[in-house]
């Protein structure tokens, strides 16, 4: 079989090519490339052809010669042979039966052969030209399935479909066997993956760096008790895409101590040692030879660290302890950090990503520099982008390497670091602006803490230099807000600014002053626990007054010492040359609120880079019916690369033929979802109902709770009507939810439970029938999104205004002709501007009103809407089962307190929301109007391509240039 199949693949190319292919998959790419393109000979060429490509190019070598690759053809027969070859000679399954899992792996391996040639050629060019590269560091890369995306980018979808048909399989069924790579959770990771796609498509030299999580976040199951988490199994049978680079590994150190050497330098010694090993995943560009890398780090220890003596002595756990400690770093994305061990593991993850990636980047810089390493040129060759605060340790790690290992002085290293590193902020939520315990960091990363302390001291001096003319209270506020180290004394060099002159007081004044201090002390004192764990309290006012009358000094309660912390976001701003928000409104909030002090100090650092999504995955490949319509009516397929051509749909928005085609495409996508929902949840829905979808991470600020309470109100009103009234007043809706609640986020998990309980009640109510359905899709991921988004009619982006940085799902929905209901938050603002105000359903308070509304609540002045109170009582009545929802509903009540007082303003926005939903019903009844709105949403989404975003990063932050692999 080998000779026949291999010969068929290379039947025009001679015996050498056949021999090379049979010898090794990996060496095929290298040796074949050497023969044809001379990449490793003096006659180097910057051109490579895919072995399965029909486009013939004649590359011109440096000396004017040509390489003839015209023997290659993308016919289905050669692809069939390649798939059969891999099924037999690189098998993951037994060869007896060529069933779907086997077919997927063999097909993916065949595609990977094609990618390897482009991949190697891409980096041969980058090595030779020694160009500046961007390195994108992210704790998440939410890739989704790779097969259809890869063959689509290679323009081989038809050829592979025919090849698999020859082998008795359907391409779509084969592709469905691929598990989603469990390397991310939400928008942060999906954005990173869209960026990699655009970087490759636009021919920008770049790498992605992340961690190779064995179990990802978790696999979500929905039971009668709500969400349950089990380990993700995406690597259980391996991944056909990744290539382990056993020759690329770097040492990582934790713990130990720092000492001063005889040369006066500081050295980090001792501690726990592991190594990070590289696994590379190819990222192909669309209609280009450029194929870049996502390099993922896996952690292990050398074999020598296995304690063989202990194992033979029966101490098996002890023998494997070092390996277990190393491997668990890459087990899970975002391990629970309620415990000290969990916090340590998270910090280890972040440092592993930063240290391994920087060592790799520096190694590449040194190799390309040869004998003439000039460290001052490092920022001219390297741009490091930190995707949120998780990679913040890049800053002290780069400083450590440059100073301790490369011998640079502080000023040189600091200048290089600031010019190299940039930071993308993704949130205004305090919980996501990471702060780490100083004590924990000092224990785990002692040398980095020294460096951070030095950076903080320099920052303090700069703040004092800038604002020293202010009064002391304002200067102290600046330092308190802007310092990297939280709850630390000021450096002695500036502490003298804040020394107050001594005040002489008599006994009475002193006693009163002590009393005042006791009364004004932090309220936490009233909840201190004594050694028995019982609550203690301060003295009563009467008792305190009695003490004053007796002129007996009152001994204050022991002061609560605040925990010392390291503010990672502040370190990002200080240590980098650029800070960007991810939507216009978010970037303004970053400047005016989150980092206002830094913006006043360094306004030139701050930029906006509105997020974007790749139109390849999110229209071209996931929505073929709509893609065909767009191509037909715009007269070109160029819109896939030049999304501004989508705007041309505007002039046809009223055309009846286009509207009919548009509705038919939407309905065909909805029919697929009907089958999917039946399979995954058991619920039957009808495709002619409005599909109303909210899919994203479950979080209180994203307000799935507002959505489901609106549905409860709708259901209650339906129940109060007769059947004929219901049909008159309400259009049929299928309300679909999806998303994961973090495993330790109790309130989010209550929301999941509530949604599923409401769904179970409504979906089994014979009076309501198909007029209203509520479905929670378990284990929402990219592949599920690729089904749901093309089928959506209405999508919900209803976060509390000012709390969503950008969003990317709103862009995907708009691209697919979905109309949105939302607040003026994140990218909703810009989407509404582009698609037209009349084509977006707006409700709710605006960002600038939120603080005042919360104060109104705290002052007891908020008057809840009667309809909101009615819904809460309906839930409490037990209408949705016996589960006690007092804690969930209680979070929406009261005027103050943790977990109460409706911090996310669900009650405030509820009346506006349900009134807006009535307008949605009215619009949907007029299908001509609704279809026009849908077309205009797609037409107006052209600005939200990640290609546009990447062009802006490349020009404004990274200063890199595109290089096409011809």
Short mmCIF file of N, CA and C in Angstrom, two decimals, residues 216-361:
data_model
loop_
_atom_site.label_atom_id
_atom_site.label_comp_id
_atom_site.label_asym_id
_atom_site.label_seq_id
_atom_site.Cartn_x
_atom_site.Cartn_y
_atom_site.Cartn_z
N UNK A 216 -7.42 21.72 30.12
CA UNK A 216 -8.13 22.96 29.84
C UNK A 216 -8.80 23.55 31.06
N UNK A 217 -9.90 24.25 30.86
CA UNK A 217 -10.66 24.81 31.98
C UNK A 217 -11.45 23.68 32.64
N UNK A 218 -12.49 23.22 31.98
CA UNK A 218 -13.23 22.02 32.38
C UNK A 218 -14.29 21.75 31.32
N UNK A 219 -14.78 20.55 31.33
CA UNK A 219 -15.92 20.21 30.48
C UNK A 219 -17.17 20.39 31.33
N UNK A 220 -18.14 21.12 30.79
CA UNK A 220 -19.35 21.46 31.54
C UNK A 220 -20.46 20.45 31.25
N UNK A 221 -21.03 19.92 32.32
CA UNK A 221 -22.22 19.09 32.19
C UNK A 221 -23.37 19.76 32.93
N UNK A 222 -24.55 19.67 32.35
CA UNK A 222 -25.74 20.25 32.98
C UNK A 222 -26.60 19.12 33.51
N UNK A 223 -26.82 19.11 34.80
CA UNK A 223 -27.64 18.09 35.46
C UNK A 223 -28.80 18.78 36.18
N UNK A 224 -29.56 18.01 36.91
CA UNK A 224 -30.68 18.60 37.67
C UNK A 224 -30.17 19.56 38.74
N UNK A 225 -28.90 19.44 39.11
CA UNK A 225 -28.31 20.33 40.12
C UNK A 225 -27.60 21.53 39.50
N UNK A 226 -27.68 21.66 38.17
CA UNK A 226 -27.03 22.79 37.51
C UNK A 226 -25.74 22.36 36.83
N UNK A 227 -24.73 23.23 36.93
CA UNK A 227 -23.46 22.95 36.27
C UNK A 227 -22.60 21.99 37.10
N UNK A 228 -22.05 21.02 36.42
CA UNK A 228 -21.02 20.17 37.02
C UNK A 228 -19.80 20.21 36.12
N UNK A 229 -18.61 20.12 36.74
CA UNK A 229 -17.36 20.21 35.99
C UNK A 229 -16.64 18.87 36.00
N UNK A 230 -16.17 18.47 34.84
CA UNK A 230 -15.30 17.29 34.73
C UNK A 230 -14.11 17.69 33.87
N UNK A 231 -13.03 16.93 33.98
CA UNK A 231 -11.81 17.26 33.25
C UNK A 231 -12.03 17.14 31.75
N UNK A 232 -11.49 18.09 31.01
CA UNK A 232 -11.55 18.07 29.55
C UNK A 232 -10.59 17.00 29.03
N UNK A 233 -11.00 16.29 27.96
CA UNK A 233 -10.21 15.16 27.48
C UNK A 233 -9.62 15.39 26.09
N UNK A 234 -9.37 16.63 25.73
CA UNK A 234 -9.01 16.94 24.34
C UNK A 234 -7.68 16.32 23.92
N UNK A 235 -6.80 16.01 24.85
CA UNK A 235 -5.49 15.42 24.51
C UNK A 235 -5.44 13.91 24.79
N UNK A 236 -6.59 13.34 25.11
CA UNK A 236 -6.59 11.94 25.52
C UNK A 236 -6.06 11.01 24.43
N UNK A 237 -6.35 11.30 23.19
CA UNK A 237 -5.82 10.48 22.09
C UNK A 237 -4.83 11.27 21.24
N UNK A 238 -4.36 12.39 21.80
CA UNK A 238 -3.35 13.17 21.11
C UNK A 238 -3.94 14.20 20.16
N UNK A 239 -3.09 15.09 19.72
CA UNK A 239 -3.50 16.11 18.74
C UNK A 239 -2.67 15.93 17.47
N UNK A 240 -3.32 15.85 16.31
CA UNK A 240 -2.56 15.66 15.07
C UNK A 240 -1.85 16.93 14.61
N UNK A 241 -2.14 18.06 15.24
CA UNK A 241 -1.59 19.33 14.76
C UNK A 241 -0.27 19.69 15.41
N UNK A 242 -0.08 19.31 16.65
CA UNK A 242 1.10 19.79 17.36
C UNK A 242 2.35 18.99 17.00
N UNK A 243 3.48 19.66 17.04
CA UNK A 243 4.78 19.05 16.80
C UNK A 243 5.64 19.32 18.03
N UNK A 244 6.02 18.28 18.74
CA UNK A 244 6.87 18.46 19.91
C UNK A 244 8.28 18.80 19.45
N UNK A 245 8.86 19.82 20.04
CA UNK A 245 10.23 20.23 19.74
C UNK A 245 11.12 19.82 20.91
N UNK A 246 11.56 18.58 20.91
CA UNK A 246 12.35 18.09 22.04
C UNK A 246 13.69 18.81 22.17
N UNK A 247 14.11 19.48 21.09
CA UNK A 247 15.37 20.23 21.15
C UNK A 247 15.16 21.66 21.64
N UNK A 248 13.91 22.03 21.93
CA UNK A 248 13.63 23.38 22.42
C UNK A 248 13.05 23.27 23.83
N UNK A 249 13.88 23.43 24.81
CA UNK A 249 13.43 23.40 26.20
C UNK A 249 14.27 24.38 27.01
N UNK A 250 13.70 24.91 28.07
CA UNK A 250 14.38 25.93 28.87
C UNK A 250 14.15 25.64 30.36
N UNK A 251 15.17 25.95 31.17
CA UNK A 251 15.02 25.75 32.62
C UNK A 251 14.17 26.84 33.25
N UNK A 252 13.35 26.45 34.19
CA UNK A 252 12.52 27.38 34.95
C UNK A 252 12.81 27.12 36.43
N UNK A 253 12.92 28.19 37.21
CA UNK A 253 13.26 28.06 38.62
C UNK A 253 12.19 28.72 39.49
N UNK A 254 11.93 28.09 40.64
CA UNK A 254 11.07 28.68 41.66
C UNK A 254 11.78 28.61 43.02
N UNK A 255 11.33 29.44 43.94
CA UNK A 255 11.84 29.47 45.31
C UNK A 255 13.32 29.84 45.33
N UNK A 256 14.09 29.21 46.22
CA UNK A 256 15.51 29.53 46.34
C UNK A 256 15.74 30.84 47.07
N UNK A 257 16.92 31.41 46.87
CA UNK A 257 17.28 32.66 47.53
C UNK A 257 18.16 33.49 46.60
N UNK A 258 18.31 34.74 46.97
CA UNK A 258 19.16 35.65 46.21
C UNK A 258 20.35 36.03 47.06
N UNK A 259 21.53 35.93 46.50
CA UNK A 259 22.74 36.29 47.23
C UNK A 259 23.62 37.18 46.36
N UNK A 260 24.56 37.82 46.99
CA UNK A 260 25.48 38.72 46.29
C UNK A 260 26.79 37.99 46.03
N UNK A 261 27.21 37.99 44.77
CA UNK A 261 28.45 37.33 44.39
C UNK A 261 29.66 38.20 44.68
N UNK A 262 30.84 37.63 44.46
CA UNK A 262 32.09 38.36 44.70
C UNK A 262 32.23 39.57 43.79
N UNK A 263 31.50 39.55 42.67
CA UNK A 263 31.54 40.67 41.74
C UNK A 263 30.53 41.76 42.09
N UNK A 264 29.82 41.56 43.21
CA UNK A 264 28.85 42.55 43.66
C UNK A 264 27.49 42.40 43.03
N UNK A 265 27.31 41.42 42.12
CA UNK A 265 26.03 41.21 41.46
C UNK A 265 25.13 40.29 42.26
N UNK A 266 23.83 40.40 42.03
CA UNK A 266 22.85 39.57 42.71
C UNK A 266 22.59 38.32 41.88
N UNK A 267 22.49 37.18 42.55
CA UNK A 267 22.29 35.90 41.86
C UNK A 267 21.17 35.13 42.55
N UNK A 268 20.33 34.53 41.73
CA UNK A 268 19.22 33.69 42.21
C UNK A 268 19.71 32.26 42.19
N UNK A 269 19.76 31.63 43.35
CA UNK A 269 20.32 30.27 43.44
C UNK A 269 19.35 29.36 44.18
N UNK A 270 19.59 28.04 43.99
CA UNK A 270 18.80 27.04 44.70
C UNK A 270 17.38 26.98 44.20
N UNK A 271 16.53 26.30 44.97
CA UNK A 271 15.10 26.27 44.64
C UNK A 271 14.67 25.05 43.88
N UNK A 272 13.47 25.13 43.35
CA UNK A 272 12.84 24.03 42.62
C UNK A 272 13.04 24.26 41.12
N UNK A 273 13.61 23.28 40.44
CA UNK A 273 13.93 23.42 39.02
C UNK A 273 13.03 22.50 38.18
N UNK A 274 12.50 23.06 37.11
CA UNK A 274 11.75 22.28 36.12
C UNK A 274 12.24 22.70 34.74
N UNK A 275 11.68 22.11 33.69
CA UNK A 275 11.96 22.60 32.35
C UNK A 275 10.67 22.70 31.56
N UNK A 276 10.66 23.66 30.65
CA UNK A 276 9.52 23.87 29.75
C UNK A 276 9.91 23.38 28.36
N UNK A 277 9.09 22.51 27.79
CA UNK A 277 9.35 21.93 26.48
C UNK A 277 8.34 22.49 25.48
N UNK A 278 8.82 22.82 24.28
CA UNK A 278 7.97 23.47 23.28
C UNK A 278 7.17 22.47 22.46
N UNK A 279 5.88 22.78 22.29
CA UNK A 279 4.99 22.10 21.35
C UNK A 279 4.48 23.16 20.39
N UNK A 280 4.71 22.96 19.10
CA UNK A 280 4.32 23.97 18.11
C UNK A 280 3.07 23.54 17.35
N UNK A 281 2.19 24.51 17.12
CA UNK A 281 0.98 24.30 16.34
C UNK A 281 1.02 25.28 15.16
N UNK A 282 0.86 24.78 13.92
CA UNK A 282 0.91 25.68 12.76
C UNK A 282 -0.36 26.51 12.63
N UNK A 283 -0.19 27.78 12.30
CA UNK A 283 -1.32 28.69 12.07
C UNK A 283 -1.22 29.20 10.63
N UNK A 284 -2.01 28.64 9.72
CA UNK A 284 -1.89 29.06 8.31
C UNK A 284 -2.67 30.34 8.02
N UNK A 285 -2.12 31.14 7.13
CA UNK A 285 -2.84 32.31 6.65
C UNK A 285 -3.77 31.93 5.50
N UNK A 286 -4.68 32.83 5.18
CA UNK A 286 -5.66 32.60 4.11
C UNK A 286 -5.09 33.09 2.79
N UNK A 287 -5.04 32.18 1.79
CA UNK A 287 -4.53 32.50 0.45
C UNK A 287 -3.11 33.06 0.51
N UNK A 288 -2.31 32.51 1.39
CA UNK A 288 -0.92 32.93 1.49
C UNK A 288 -0.08 31.75 1.93
N UNK A 289 1.20 31.78 1.62
CA UNK A 289 2.09 30.72 2.06
C UNK A 289 2.50 30.89 3.53
N UNK A 290 2.30 32.07 4.07
CA UNK A 290 2.73 32.32 5.44
C UNK A 290 2.01 31.40 6.41
N UNK A 291 2.79 30.68 7.20
CA UNK A 291 2.26 29.82 8.25
C UNK A 291 3.10 30.06 9.50
N UNK A 292 2.48 30.65 10.52
CA UNK A 292 3.23 31.01 11.73
C UNK A 292 2.98 29.99 12.83
N UNK A 293 3.61 30.20 13.97
CA UNK A 293 3.55 29.22 15.07
C UNK A 293 2.79 29.72 16.27
N UNK A 294 2.03 28.83 16.86
CA UNK A 294 1.59 28.97 18.24
C UNK A 294 2.44 28.01 19.04
N UNK A 295 3.35 28.54 19.84
CA UNK A 295 4.24 27.69 20.64
C UNK A 295 3.67 27.56 22.04
N UNK A 296 3.39 26.33 22.42
CA UNK A 296 2.82 26.02 23.73
C UNK A 296 3.86 25.32 24.59
N UNK A 297 3.92 25.70 25.86
CA UNK A 297 4.91 25.12 26.76
C UNK A 297 4.28 24.04 27.62
N UNK A 298 4.97 22.90 27.69
CA UNK A 298 4.59 21.82 28.60
C UNK A 298 5.70 21.68 29.63
N UNK A 299 5.36 21.35 30.85
CA UNK A 299 6.35 21.34 31.94
C UNK A 299 6.66 19.93 32.40
N UNK A 300 7.92 19.69 32.71
CA UNK A 300 8.39 18.39 33.19
C UNK A 300 9.71 18.57 33.92
N UNK A 301 10.25 17.47 34.42
CA UNK A 301 11.58 17.51 35.03
C UNK A 301 12.47 16.50 34.32
N UNK A 302 13.78 16.69 34.35
CA UNK A 302 14.68 15.71 33.75
C UNK A 302 14.55 14.34 34.41
N UNK A 303 14.86 13.31 33.66
CA UNK A 303 14.77 11.94 34.20
C UNK A 303 15.62 11.77 35.44
N UNK A 304 16.71 12.52 35.50
CA UNK A 304 17.62 12.39 36.65
C UNK A 304 16.94 12.78 37.96
N UNK A 305 15.86 13.56 37.87
CA UNK A 305 15.16 13.98 39.09
C UNK A 305 14.18 12.94 39.60
N UNK A 306 14.02 11.85 38.85
CA UNK A 306 13.18 10.76 39.35
C UNK A 306 13.97 10.00 40.41
N UNK A 307 13.40 9.88 41.60
CA UNK A 307 14.08 9.28 42.74
C UNK A 307 13.94 7.76 42.67
N UNK A 308 14.86 7.14 41.96
CA UNK A 308 14.78 5.70 41.74
C UNK A 308 14.94 4.92 43.05
N UNK A 309 15.82 5.39 43.92
CA UNK A 309 16.04 4.70 45.20
C UNK A 309 14.77 4.69 46.03
N UNK A 310 14.11 5.85 46.08
CA UNK A 310 12.87 5.93 46.85
C UNK A 310 11.79 5.03 46.25
N UNK A 311 11.73 4.98 44.93
CA UNK A 311 10.73 4.14 44.28
C UNK A 311 10.96 2.68 44.61
N UNK A 312 12.21 2.23 44.52
CA UNK A 312 12.54 0.84 44.82
C UNK A 312 12.34 0.51 46.29
N UNK A 313 12.39 1.53 47.13
CA UNK A 313 12.15 1.33 48.56
C UNK A 313 10.66 1.35 48.89
N UNK A 314 9.84 1.47 47.87
CA UNK A 314 8.39 1.47 48.08
C UNK A 314 7.80 2.84 48.31
N UNK A 315 8.63 3.89 48.31
CA UNK A 315 8.13 5.25 48.52
C UNK A 315 7.77 5.86 47.15
N UNK A 316 6.74 5.33 46.55
CA UNK A 316 6.43 5.67 45.17
C UNK A 316 6.00 7.12 45.02
N UNK A 317 5.20 7.61 45.93
CA UNK A 317 4.74 9.00 45.84
C UNK A 317 5.91 9.96 45.95
N UNK A 318 6.79 9.69 46.90
CA UNK A 318 7.97 10.54 47.07
C UNK A 318 8.84 10.51 45.83
N UNK A 319 8.99 9.35 45.22
CA UNK A 319 9.84 9.21 44.03
C UNK A 319 9.33 10.05 42.88
N UNK A 320 8.01 10.18 42.77
CA UNK A 320 7.41 10.89 41.63
C UNK A 320 7.06 12.34 41.97
N UNK A 321 7.42 12.79 43.15
CA UNK A 321 6.96 14.10 43.61
C UNK A 321 7.43 15.24 42.71
N UNK A 322 8.69 15.22 42.32
CA UNK A 322 9.22 16.30 41.49
C UNK A 322 8.51 16.37 40.15
N UNK A 323 8.30 15.20 39.54
CA UNK A 323 7.62 15.17 38.24
C UNK A 323 6.18 15.64 38.38
N UNK A 324 5.51 15.21 39.43
CA UNK A 324 4.12 15.61 39.65
C UNK A 324 4.01 17.12 39.84
N UNK A 325 4.93 17.70 40.61
CA UNK A 325 4.91 19.14 40.84
C UNK A 325 5.12 19.92 39.54
N UNK A 326 5.97 19.38 38.68
CA UNK A 326 6.22 20.05 37.40
C UNK A 326 5.04 19.92 36.47
N UNK A 327 4.50 18.72 36.34
CA UNK A 327 3.43 18.47 35.37
C UNK A 327 2.15 19.22 35.71
N UNK A 328 1.86 19.38 37.00
CA UNK A 328 0.58 19.98 37.37
C UNK A 328 0.50 21.46 36.99
N UNK A 329 1.64 22.08 36.70
CA UNK A 329 1.63 23.48 36.27
C UNK A 329 0.79 23.64 35.01
N UNK A 330 0.84 22.66 34.13
CA UNK A 330 0.10 22.74 32.86
C UNK A 330 -1.10 21.80 32.82
N UNK A 331 -1.64 21.45 33.96
CA UNK A 331 -2.83 20.62 33.98
C UNK A 331 -4.08 21.40 33.58
N UNK A 332 -4.32 22.54 34.27
CA UNK A 332 -5.62 23.20 34.19
C UNK A 332 -5.44 24.69 33.93
N UNK A 333 -6.32 25.23 33.11
CA UNK A 333 -6.40 26.67 32.90
C UNK A 333 -7.12 27.29 34.10
N UNK A 334 -6.51 28.30 34.70
CA UNK A 334 -7.08 29.00 35.84
C UNK A 334 -7.47 28.06 36.98
N UNK A 335 -6.50 27.38 37.57
CA UNK A 335 -6.84 26.52 38.73
C UNK A 335 -7.42 27.38 39.85
N UNK A 336 -8.33 26.79 40.61
CA UNK A 336 -8.95 27.52 41.71
C UNK A 336 -7.90 28.10 42.64
N UNK A 337 -8.08 29.36 43.02
CA UNK A 337 -7.06 30.02 43.84
C UNK A 337 -7.60 30.42 45.22
N UNK A 338 -8.57 29.66 45.69
CA UNK A 338 -9.07 29.92 47.04
C UNK A 338 -8.03 29.50 48.09
N UNK A 339 -7.25 28.49 47.77
CA UNK A 339 -6.23 28.00 48.70
C UNK A 339 -4.88 28.61 48.37
N UNK A 340 -3.97 28.53 49.33
CA UNK A 340 -2.60 29.00 49.11
C UNK A 340 -1.94 28.21 47.99
N UNK A 341 -2.18 26.89 47.96
CA UNK A 341 -1.60 26.04 46.92
C UNK A 341 -2.11 26.46 45.53
N UNK A 342 -3.39 26.82 45.46
CA UNK A 342 -3.95 27.26 44.19
C UNK A 342 -3.32 28.56 43.71
N UNK A 343 -3.10 29.48 44.64
CA UNK A 343 -2.45 30.74 44.28
C UNK A 343 -1.03 30.48 43.77
N UNK A 344 -0.30 29.62 44.45
CA UNK A 344 1.08 29.31 44.04
C UNK A 344 1.08 28.70 42.64
N UNK A 345 0.13 27.81 42.38
CA UNK A 345 0.08 27.16 41.08
C UNK A 345 -0.20 28.16 39.97
N UNK A 346 -1.12 29.09 40.23
CA UNK A 346 -1.42 30.12 39.21
C UNK A 346 -0.19 30.98 38.92
N UNK A 347 0.51 31.36 39.98
CA UNK A 347 1.69 32.20 39.78
C UNK A 347 2.80 31.43 39.06
N UNK A 348 2.91 30.15 39.37
CA UNK A 348 3.87 29.32 38.64
C UNK A 348 3.53 29.27 37.15
N UNK A 349 2.24 29.14 36.84
CA UNK A 349 1.83 29.12 35.44
C UNK A 349 2.25 30.40 34.73
N UNK A 350 1.97 31.52 35.36
CA UNK A 350 2.27 32.79 34.72
C UNK A 350 3.77 32.98 34.53
N UNK A 351 4.54 32.59 35.53
CA UNK A 351 5.99 32.75 35.39
C UNK A 351 6.55 31.78 34.35
N UNK A 352 6.02 30.58 34.29
CA UNK A 352 6.48 29.61 33.29
C UNK A 352 6.27 30.16 31.88
N UNK A 353 5.08 30.71 31.62
CA UNK A 353 4.81 31.29 30.31
C UNK A 353 5.81 32.40 29.99
N UNK A 354 6.03 33.28 30.95
CA UNK A 354 6.90 34.43 30.70
C UNK A 354 8.36 34.02 30.55
N UNK A 355 8.85 33.20 31.46
CA UNK A 355 10.27 32.85 31.44
C UNK A 355 10.63 32.01 30.23
N UNK A 356 9.86 30.96 29.95
CA UNK A 356 10.18 30.11 28.80
C UNK A 356 10.10 30.90 27.50
N UNK A 357 9.07 31.74 27.37
CA UNK A 357 8.91 32.51 26.14
C UNK A 357 10.04 33.50 25.95
N UNK A 358 10.41 34.21 27.00
CA UNK A 358 11.49 35.19 26.87
C UNK A 358 12.84 34.52 26.61
N UNK A 359 13.08 33.39 27.26
CA UNK A 359 14.32 32.67 26.97
C UNK A 359 14.37 32.26 25.50
N UNK A 360 13.23 31.84 24.97
CA UNK A 360 13.15 31.44 23.57
C UNK A 360 13.38 32.64 22.65
N UNK A 361 12.74 33.74 22.97
CA UNK A 361 12.89 34.96 22.16
C UNK A 361 14.33 35.45 22.18
#
